[in-house]
Amino acid sequence: MQDLEKILENNNVKPTAMRLLVLQFLLDKKVAISLTDVENYFDKSDRTTLYRTLQTFVKSELAHKIEDGTGIPKYALCEENCHCEIDNDLHLHFRCTNCNETVCITDYKIPTISLPKGYIAEDVNLVVKGICDKCSHN
Amino acid sequence: MQDLEKILENNNVKPTAMRLLVLQFLLDKKVAISLTDVENYFDKSDRTTLYRTLQTFVKSELAHKIEDGTGIPKYALCEENCHCEIDNDLHLHFRCTNCNETVCITDYKIPTISLPKGYIAEDVNLVVKGICDKCSHN
DNA sequence: ATGAAGAATGCAACGGAAGTGCATTAATTA
DNA sequence: TAATTAATGCACTTCCGTTGCATTCTTCAT
Ligand SMILES: [Mn+2]
Ligand SMILES: [Mn+2]
Ligand SMILES: [Zn+2]
Ligand SMILES: [Zn+2]
């Protein structure tokens, strides 16, 4: 698919070979992935490059970083026209304790959270832990 | 305060010297604390002991472990009669990006989250990131 | 009281993963 | 084509959780 290059260019990211491969990997995987996941998949390539590739993707709003409670950051591609804004784009994440996968539940946006006086919300992270779709029905 | 011993005993934790000290520390601090925080405060004592003390507190439902998105687990004392149950006890946590403190907002319980079919929720983690009380009004 | 069993503690080492500095290579642009 | 800039690769560091094992302390039965 040559659309890959366009995806990157649309976000002002130069389409290098490695970036195209990582982007493809993210597109194929329907779950959130860690740096180690990418590293294991592309065991030829260097960890730092992959690390910085993910950083670049996040900075350019192509992907978002997910803190799922494991302490290991995960990454997933953003949806079309996502700017990771607190009132529009933030969705719920689900981490399965069985298969250990973390997925974006993009259909379930995070509701506006009310806070005590004085607190200013800039970002909201909602992670539900439990048994996922696949793991529950068998 | 001699109540400390009772607190521990009520949760079936033997009141050793170190545990009493850590418990006092948790009571004094009104914010969630990390293992490193405890370690720095009790710079005499050993890291492992403090680590296991916190583990013990969590296992005995005296404290809860907080994943605030930093990747560094924090700990805070539970409220009275808390069993960290998904529909009763879970509350919102706030992490200030200015003073870098994480606090329990125990007054704001986490609402029931609806999920797509097949998903079973066992735990919910809601962390709001932003500017806290103290840091905003000055 | 005394010795054995168990629990808590302290020490040392390990391992995973993020992050940084710097040299090297590739791509742009003048 | 030379110079500048960006991307990559390698080595190394740091941080922190975790574990194994020896040692000390506590509890309890004899
Ligand atoms: Mn997501
Ligand atoms: Mn809390
Ligand atoms: Zn699963
Ligand atoms: Zn603050």
CSV table of C-alpha atoms (C1' of nucleotides) and ligand atoms in Angstrom, one decimal:
chain,number,residue,atom,x,y,z
A,1,MET,CA,0.0,0.0,0.0
A,2,GLN,CA,1.4,3.3,-1.0
A,3,ASP,CA,-1.1,5.2,1.2
A,4,LEU,CA,1.4,4.6,4.0
A,5,GLU,CA,3.7,7.3,2.6
A,6,LYS,CA,0.8,9.7,2.4
A,7,ILE,CA,-0.3,9.0,5.9
A,8,LEU,CA,3.1,10.0,7.2
A,9,GLU,CA,3.4,13.0,4.9
A,10,ASN,CA,0.1,14.3,6.0
A,11,ASN,CA,1.4,14.4,9.5
A,12,ASN,CA,4.7,16.0,8.5
A,13,VAL,CA,6.7,12.9,9.1
A,14,LYS,CA,9.2,12.0,6.5
A,15,PRO,CA,8.5,8.5,5.2
A,16,THR,CA,11.7,6.6,5.9
A,17,ALA,CA,11.9,2.9,5.5
A,18,MET,CA,11.7,2.1,9.1
A,19,ARG,CA,8.8,4.5,9.8
A,20,LEU,CA,6.8,2.9,7.0
A,21,LEU,CA,7.4,-0.5,8.5
A,22,VAL,CA,6.5,0.5,11.9
A,23,LEU,CA,3.4,2.2,10.6
A,24,GLN,CA,2.4,-0.9,8.8
A,25,PHE,CA,2.9,-2.9,11.9
A,26,LEU,CA,0.7,-0.6,13.9
A,27,LEU,CA,-2.0,-0.8,11.2
A,28,ASP,CA,-1.9,-4.6,11.2
A,29,LYS,CA,-2.0,-5.0,14.9
A,30,LYS,CA,-5.4,-4.2,16.3
A,31,VAL,CA,-4.1,-3.9,19.8
A,32,ALA,CA,-1.8,-1.4,21.5
A,33,ILE,CA,1.8,-2.3,21.3
A,34,SER,CA,4.9,-1.7,23.4
A,35,LEU,CA,8.3,-0.7,22.3
A,36,THR,CA,9.4,-4.2,23.1
A,37,ASP,CA,6.7,-5.6,20.9
A,38,VAL,CA,8.1,-3.6,18.0
A,39,GLU,CA,11.6,-4.5,18.9
A,40,ASN,CA,10.8,-8.2,18.9
A,41,TYR,CA,9.1,-8.0,15.6
A,42,PHE,CA,11.8,-6.1,13.9
A,43,ASP,CA,14.6,-7.9,15.5
A,44,LYS,CA,17.0,-6.7,12.9
A,45,SER,CA,16.6,-3.1,13.7
A,46,ASP,CA,17.9,-1.0,16.5
A,47,ARG,CA,15.8,-0.3,19.6
A,48,THR,CA,16.7,3.3,19.7
A,49,THR,CA,15.4,3.9,16.2
A,50,LEU,CA,12.2,2.2,17.0
A,51,TYR,CA,12.0,4.1,20.2
A,52,ARG,CA,12.4,7.4,18.5
A,53,THR,CA,10.0,6.4,15.7
A,54,LEU,CA,7.3,5.9,18.2
A,55,GLN,CA,8.1,9.2,19.9
A,56,THR,CA,7.9,10.8,16.5
A,57,PHE,CA,4.5,9.3,15.8
A,58,VAL,CA,3.1,10.5,19.1
A,59,LYS,CA,4.5,14.0,18.7
A,60,SER,CA,3.0,14.3,15.2
A,61,GLU,CA,-0.3,13.0,16.5
A,62,LEU,CA,-0.2,9.9,14.4
A,63,ALA,CA,-0.3,7.7,17.4
A,64,HIS,CA,-1.1,8.0,21.1
A,65,LYS,CA,0.7,6.7,24.1
A,66,ILE,CA,-1.3,4.5,26.4
A,67,GLU,CA,-0.6,4.1,30.1
A,68,ASP,CA,-2.4,0.9,30.8
A,69,GLY,CA,-1.2,0.4,34.4
A,70,THR,CA,1.5,-2.1,33.6
A,71,GLY,CA,4.2,0.6,33.6
A,72,ILE,CA,5.0,-0.3,30.1
A,73,PRO,CA,3.8,2.4,27.7
A,74,LYS,CA,1.8,1.1,24.8
A,75,TYR,CA,1.1,2.8,21.5
A,76,ALA,CA,-1.8,2.8,19.1
A,77,LEU,CA,-2.6,4.7,16.0
A,78,CYS,CA,-4.9,7.6,16.4
A,79,GLU,CA,-8.2,7.8,14.6
A,80,GLU,CA,-8.8,10.2,11.7
A,81,ASN,CA,-8.5,13.8,12.7
A,82,CYS,CA,-7.6,13.0,16.3
A,83,HIS,CA,-5.7,15.6,18.2
A,84,CYS,CA,-5.9,13.8,21.5
A,85,GLU,CA,-8.0,16.6,22.9
A,86,ILE,CA,-9.5,16.1,26.3
A,87,ASP,CA,-13.1,16.7,25.3
A,88,ASN,CA,-13.2,15.1,21.9
A,89,ASP,CA,-10.7,12.4,21.3
A,90,LEU,CA,-10.0,10.6,24.6
A,91,HIS,CA,-11.4,7.1,24.7
A,92,LEU,CA,-11.4,4.2,27.1
A,93,HIS,CA,-8.7,1.6,27.1
A,94,PHE,CA,-9.2,-2.0,28.2
A,95,ARG,CA,-6.5,-4.3,29.5
A,96,CYS,CA,-7.2,-8.0,29.6
A,97,THR,CA,-5.6,-9.8,32.5
A,98,ASN,CA,-5.8,-13.1,30.6
A,99,CYS,CA,-4.2,-12.5,27.2
A,100,ASN,CA,-2.5,-9.4,28.5
A,101,GLU,CA,-3.5,-7.3,25.6
A,102,THR,CA,-4.5,-3.7,25.7
A,103,VAL,CA,-7.0,-2.3,23.3
A,104,CYS,CA,-8.5,1.0,22.4
A,105,ILE,CA,-12.3,1.1,22.9
A,106,THR,CA,-12.7,4.1,20.6
A,107,ASP,CA,-16.5,3.9,20.6
A,108,TYR,CA,-16.5,4.7,24.3
A,109,LYS,CA,-15.4,8.2,24.8
A,110,ILE,CA,-14.5,9.4,28.3
A,111,PRO,CA,-17.2,11.5,29.9
A,112,THR,CA,-16.4,14.9,31.3
A,113,ILE,CA,-15.0,14.3,34.8
A,114,SER,CA,-16.0,16.8,37.5
A,115,LEU,CA,-13.3,17.7,39.9
A,116,PRO,CA,-13.0,19.5,43.3
A,117,LYS,CA,-12.6,23.3,43.2
A,118,GLY,CA,-9.1,24.3,42.1
A,119,TYR,CA,-8.2,21.3,40.1
A,120,ILE,CA,-7.6,21.8,36.4
A,121,ALA,CA,-7.9,18.8,34.1
A,122,GLU,CA,-5.6,18.6,31.1
A,123,ASP,CA,-5.7,14.9,30.4
A,124,VAL,CA,-7.8,11.9,31.4
A,125,ASN,CA,-6.8,8.3,31.4
A,126,LEU,CA,-9.4,5.7,31.9
A,127,VAL,CA,-8.3,2.1,31.9
A,128,VAL,CA,-10.6,-0.8,32.6
A,129,LYS,CA,-8.9,-4.1,33.6
A,130,GLY,CA,-10.6,-7.4,33.2
A,131,ILE,CA,-11.4,-10.1,30.7
A,132,CYS,CA,-11.6,-9.1,27.0
A,133,ASP,CA,-13.9,-10.0,24.3
A,134,LYS,CA,-12.0,-13.0,22.9
A,135,CYS,CA,-11.0,-14.4,26.3
A,136,SER,CA,-14.5,-14.3,27.8
A,137,HIS,CA,-16.5,-16.2,25.3
A,138,ASN,CA,-14.9,-19.6,25.4
B,1,MET,CA,-0.3,7.2,68.9
B,2,GLN,CA,-0.9,3.7,69.9
B,3,ASP,CA,-3.8,3.3,67.6
B,4,LEU,CA,-1.2,2.4,64.9
B,5,GLU,CA,-0.8,-1.0,66.3
B,6,LYS,CA,-4.5,-1.6,66.4
B,7,ILE,CA,-4.8,-0.5,62.8
B,8,LEU,CA,-2.3,-3.1,61.7
B,9,GLU,CA,-3.7,-5.8,63.9
B,10,ASN,CA,-7.2,-5.2,62.7
B,11,ASN,CA,-5.9,-6.1,59.2
B,12,ASN,CA,-4.0,-9.1,60.5
B,13,VAL,CA,-0.6,-7.5,60.0
B,14,LYS,CA,1.9,-7.9,62.8
B,15,PRO,CA,3.0,-4.5,64.1
B,16,THR,CA,6.7,-4.6,63.6
B,17,ALA,CA,8.8,-1.4,64.1
B,18,MET,CA,9.2,-0.8,60.5
B,19,ARG,CA,5.6,-1.3,59.6
B,20,LEU,CA,4.5,1.1,62.3
B,21,LEU,CA,6.9,3.7,60.9
B,22,VAL,CA,5.8,3.2,57.3
B,23,LEU,CA,2.2,3.3,58.4
B,24,GLN,CA,2.8,6.6,60.3
B,25,PHE,CA,4.5,8.0,57.2
B,26,LEU,CA,1.5,7.1,55.0
B,27,LEU,CA,-0.8,8.7,57.5
B,28,ASP,CA,1.1,11.9,57.6
B,29,LYS,CA,1.5,12.3,53.9
B,30,LYS,CA,-1.7,13.3,52.3
B,31,VAL,CA,-0.5,12.3,48.9
B,32,ALA,CA,0.3,9.0,47.3
B,33,ILE,CA,3.8,7.9,47.8
B,34,SER,CA,6.2,5.7,45.9
B,35,LEU,CA,8.6,3.1,47.2
B,36,THR,CA,11.4,5.6,46.4
B,37,ASP,CA,9.7,8.2,48.6
B,38,VAL,CA,9.6,5.9,51.5
B,39,GLU,CA,13.1,4.8,50.8
B,40,ASN,CA,14.4,8.4,50.8
B,41,TYR,CA,12.6,9.2,54.0
B,42,PHE,CA,13.8,6.2,55.9
B,43,ASP,CA,17.3,6.2,54.5
B,44,LYS,CA,18.5,4.0,57.2
B,45,SER,CA,16.3,1.1,56.4
B,46,ASP,CA,16.6,-1.3,53.5
B,47,ARG,CA,14.7,-0.9,50.3
B,48,THR,CA,13.5,-4.5,50.2
B,49,THR,CA,11.9,-4.3,53.6
B,50,LEU,CA,10.1,-1.2,52.6
B,51,TYR,CA,9.1,-2.8,49.4
B,52,ARG,CA,7.7,-5.8,51.1
B,53,THR,CA,6.0,-3.7,53.7
B,54,LEU,CA,4.1,-1.9,51.0
B,55,GLN,CA,3.2,-5.2,49.4
B,56,THR,CA,1.9,-6.4,52.7
B,57,PHE,CA,-0.2,-3.3,53.2
B,58,VAL,CA,-1.8,-3.7,49.8
B,59,LYS,CA,-2.4,-7.4,50.3
B,60,SER,CA,-4.0,-6.8,53.6
B,61,GLU,CA,-6.2,-4.1,52.2
B,62,LEU,CA,-4.7,-1.5,54.3
B,63,ALA,CA,-3.4,0.5,51.3
B,64,HIS,CA,-4.0,0.5,47.6
B,65,LYS,CA,-1.6,0.7,44.8
B,66,ILE,CA,-2.0,3.5,42.3
B,67,GLU,CA,-0.9,3.5,38.7
B,68,ASP,CA,-0.9,7.2,37.9
B,69,GLY,CA,0.6,6.9,34.5
B,70,THR,CA,4.2,7.6,35.5
B,71,GLY,CA,5.0,4.0,35.5
B,72,ILE,CA,6.1,4.3,39.1
B,73,PRO,CA,3.5,2.7,41.4
B,74,LYS,CA,2.3,4.9,44.2
B,75,TYR,CA,0.6,3.9,47.5
B,76,ALA,CA,-2.0,5.4,49.7
B,77,LEU,CA,-3.9,4.2,52.7
B,78,CYS,CA,-7.4,2.9,52.0
B,79,GLU,CA,-10.4,4.5,53.6
B,80,GLU,CA,-12.2,2.8,56.4
B,81,ASN,CA,-13.9,-0.4,55.4
B,82,CYS,CA,-12.4,-0.3,52.0
B,83,HIS,CA,-12.0,-3.6,50.1
B,84,CYS,CA,-11.0,-2.0,46.8
B,85,GLU,CA,-14.2,-3.3,45.2
B,86,ILE,CA,-15.0,-2.1,41.8
B,87,ASP,CA,-18.5,-0.8,42.5
B,88,ASN,CA,-17.9,0.7,46.0
B,89,ASP,CA,-14.5,1.8,46.7
B,90,LEU,CA,-12.7,2.9,43.6
B,91,HIS,CA,-12.1,6.6,43.4
B,92,LEU,CA,-10.5,9.0,41.0
B,93,HIS,CA,-6.8,9.9,41.2
B,94,PHE,CA,-5.3,13.2,40.2
B,95,ARG,CA,-1.7,13.7,39.2
B,96,CYS,CA,-0.4,17.3,39.1
B,97,THR,CA,2.1,17.9,36.3
B,98,ASN,CA,3.4,20.9,38.2
B,99,CYS,CA,4.3,19.6,41.7
B,100,ASN,CA,4.2,16.0,40.4
B,101,GLU,CA,2.1,14.8,43.2
B,102,THR,CA,-0.6,12.2,43.0
B,103,VAL,CA,-3.6,12.5,45.3
B,104,CYS,CA,-6.7,10.4,46.0
B,105,ILE,CA,-9.9,12.2,45.3
B,106,THR,CA,-11.9,9.9,47.5
B,107,ASP,CA,-15.0,12.0,47.2
B,108,TYR,CA,-15.3,11.3,43.5
B,109,LYS,CA,-16.1,7.7,43.0
B,110,ILE,CA,-15.7,6.2,39.6
B,111,PRO,CA,-19.0,5.8,37.8
B,112,THR,CA,-20.0,2.5,36.4
B,113,ILE,CA,-18.4,2.1,33.0
B,114,SER,CA,-20.3,0.5,30.2
B,115,LEU,CA,-18.4,-1.7,27.9
B,116,PRO,CA,-18.9,-3.5,24.6
B,117,LYS,CA,-20.4,-6.9,24.6
B,118,GLY,CA,-18.1,-9.6,25.9
B,119,TYR,CA,-15.9,-7.4,28.0
B,120,ILE,CA,-15.9,-8.1,31.7
B,121,ALA,CA,-14.7,-5.3,34.0
B,122,GLU,CA,-12.8,-6.3,37.1
B,123,ASP,CA,-11.0,-3.1,38.0
B,124,VAL,CA,-11.2,0.5,36.8
B,125,ASN,CA,-8.4,3.1,36.9
B,126,LEU,CA,-9.3,6.7,36.4
B,127,VAL,CA,-6.4,9.2,36.5
B,128,VAL,CA,-6.9,12.8,35.7
B,129,LYS,CA,-3.7,14.7,34.9
B,130,GLY,CA,-3.4,18.5,35.2
B,131,ILE,CA,-2.9,21.2,37.7
B,132,CYS,CA,-3.8,20.6,41.3
B,133,ASP,CA,-5.4,22.6,44.0
B,134,LYS,CA,-2.3,24.1,45.5
B,135,CYS,CA,-0.5,24.7,42.2
B,136,SER,CA,-3.4,26.5,40.5
B,137,HIS,CA,-4.4,29.2,42.9
B,138,ASN,CA,-1.2,31.3,42.9
C,1,DA,C1',13.9,-22.1,80.2
C,2,DT,C1',15.3,-24.0,75.9
C,3,DG,C1',15.3,-25.4,71.4
C,4,DA,C1',12.8,-25.7,67.1
C,5,DA,C1',9.9,-23.6,63.6
C,6,DG,C1',8.4,-19.7,61.4
C,7,DA,C1',8.3,-14.8,60.2
C,8,DA,C1',10.7,-10.6,59.2
C,9,DT,C1',14.7,-8.2,57.8
C,10,DG,C1',19.1,-7.1,55.4
C,11,DC,C1',22.3,-7.7,51.7
C,12,DA,C1',23.5,-8.5,47.1
C,13,DA,C1',22.6,-9.4,42.7
C,14,DC,C1',19.6,-9.6,38.6
C,15,DG,C1',16.7,-8.0,34.8
C,16,DG,C1',13.6,-5.2,32.2
C,17,DA,C1',13.0,-1.1,30.1
C,18,DA,C1',13.6,3.9,29.3
C,19,DG,C1',16.7,7.3,28.1
C,20,DT,C1',21.1,9.8,26.4
C,21,DG,C1',25.6,11.0,24.0
C,22,DC,C1',27.9,10.6,20.1
C,23,DA,C1',29.7,8.9,15.9
C,24,DT,C1',28.0,7.5,11.4
C,25,DT,C1',25.2,7.5,7.5
C,26,DA,C1',21.5,9.2,4.6
C,27,DA,C1',18.9,12.9,2.6
C,28,DT,C1',18.3,18.1,1.5
C,29,DT,C1',19.4,22.1,-0.1
C,30,DA,C1',22.3,25.9,-1.5
D,1,DT,C1',29.4,19.2,-5.4
D,2,DA,C1',29.9,20.9,-0.9
D,3,DA,C1',27.6,22.0,3.2
D,4,DT,C1',23.9,21.5,6.3
D,5,DT,C1',20.5,18.9,8.4
D,6,DA,C1',18.0,14.8,9.6
D,7,DA,C1',17.9,9.9,10.7
D,8,DT,C1',20.1,5.9,12.3
D,9,DG,C1',23.0,2.6,15.0
D,10,DC,C1',25.9,1.6,18.9
D,11,DA,C1',27.3,1.8,23.5
D,12,DC,C1',26.4,3.0,27.8
D,13,DT,C1',23.8,4.7,31.8
D,14,DT,C1',20.2,5.0,35.1
D,15,DC,C1',16.2,3.8,37.3
D,16,DC,C1',13.4,0.8,39.7
D,17,DG,C1',11.1,-3.5,40.6
D,18,DT,C1',12.1,-8.1,41.9
D,19,DT,C1',14.2,-12.3,43.8
D,20,DG,C1',17.4,-15.5,46.4
D,21,DC,C1',19.5,-16.4,50.3
D,22,DA,C1',21.6,-15.7,54.6
D,23,DT,C1',20.7,-13.7,59.1
D,24,DT,C1',18.1,-12.0,62.9
D,25,DC,C1',14.1,-11.8,65.5
D,26,DT,C1',9.6,-13.8,67.3
D,27,DT,C1',6.6,-17.3,68.6
D,28,DC,C1',5.5,-21.5,70.4
D,29,DA,C1',5.7,-26.3,72.0
D,30,DT,C1',8.2,-29.1,75.0
E,1,MN,MN,-6.4,4.3,22.3
E,2,MN,MN,-6.5,6.4,46.1
E,3,ZN,ZN,-7.9,-11.2,26.6
E,4,ZN,ZN,0.5,20.4,42.1
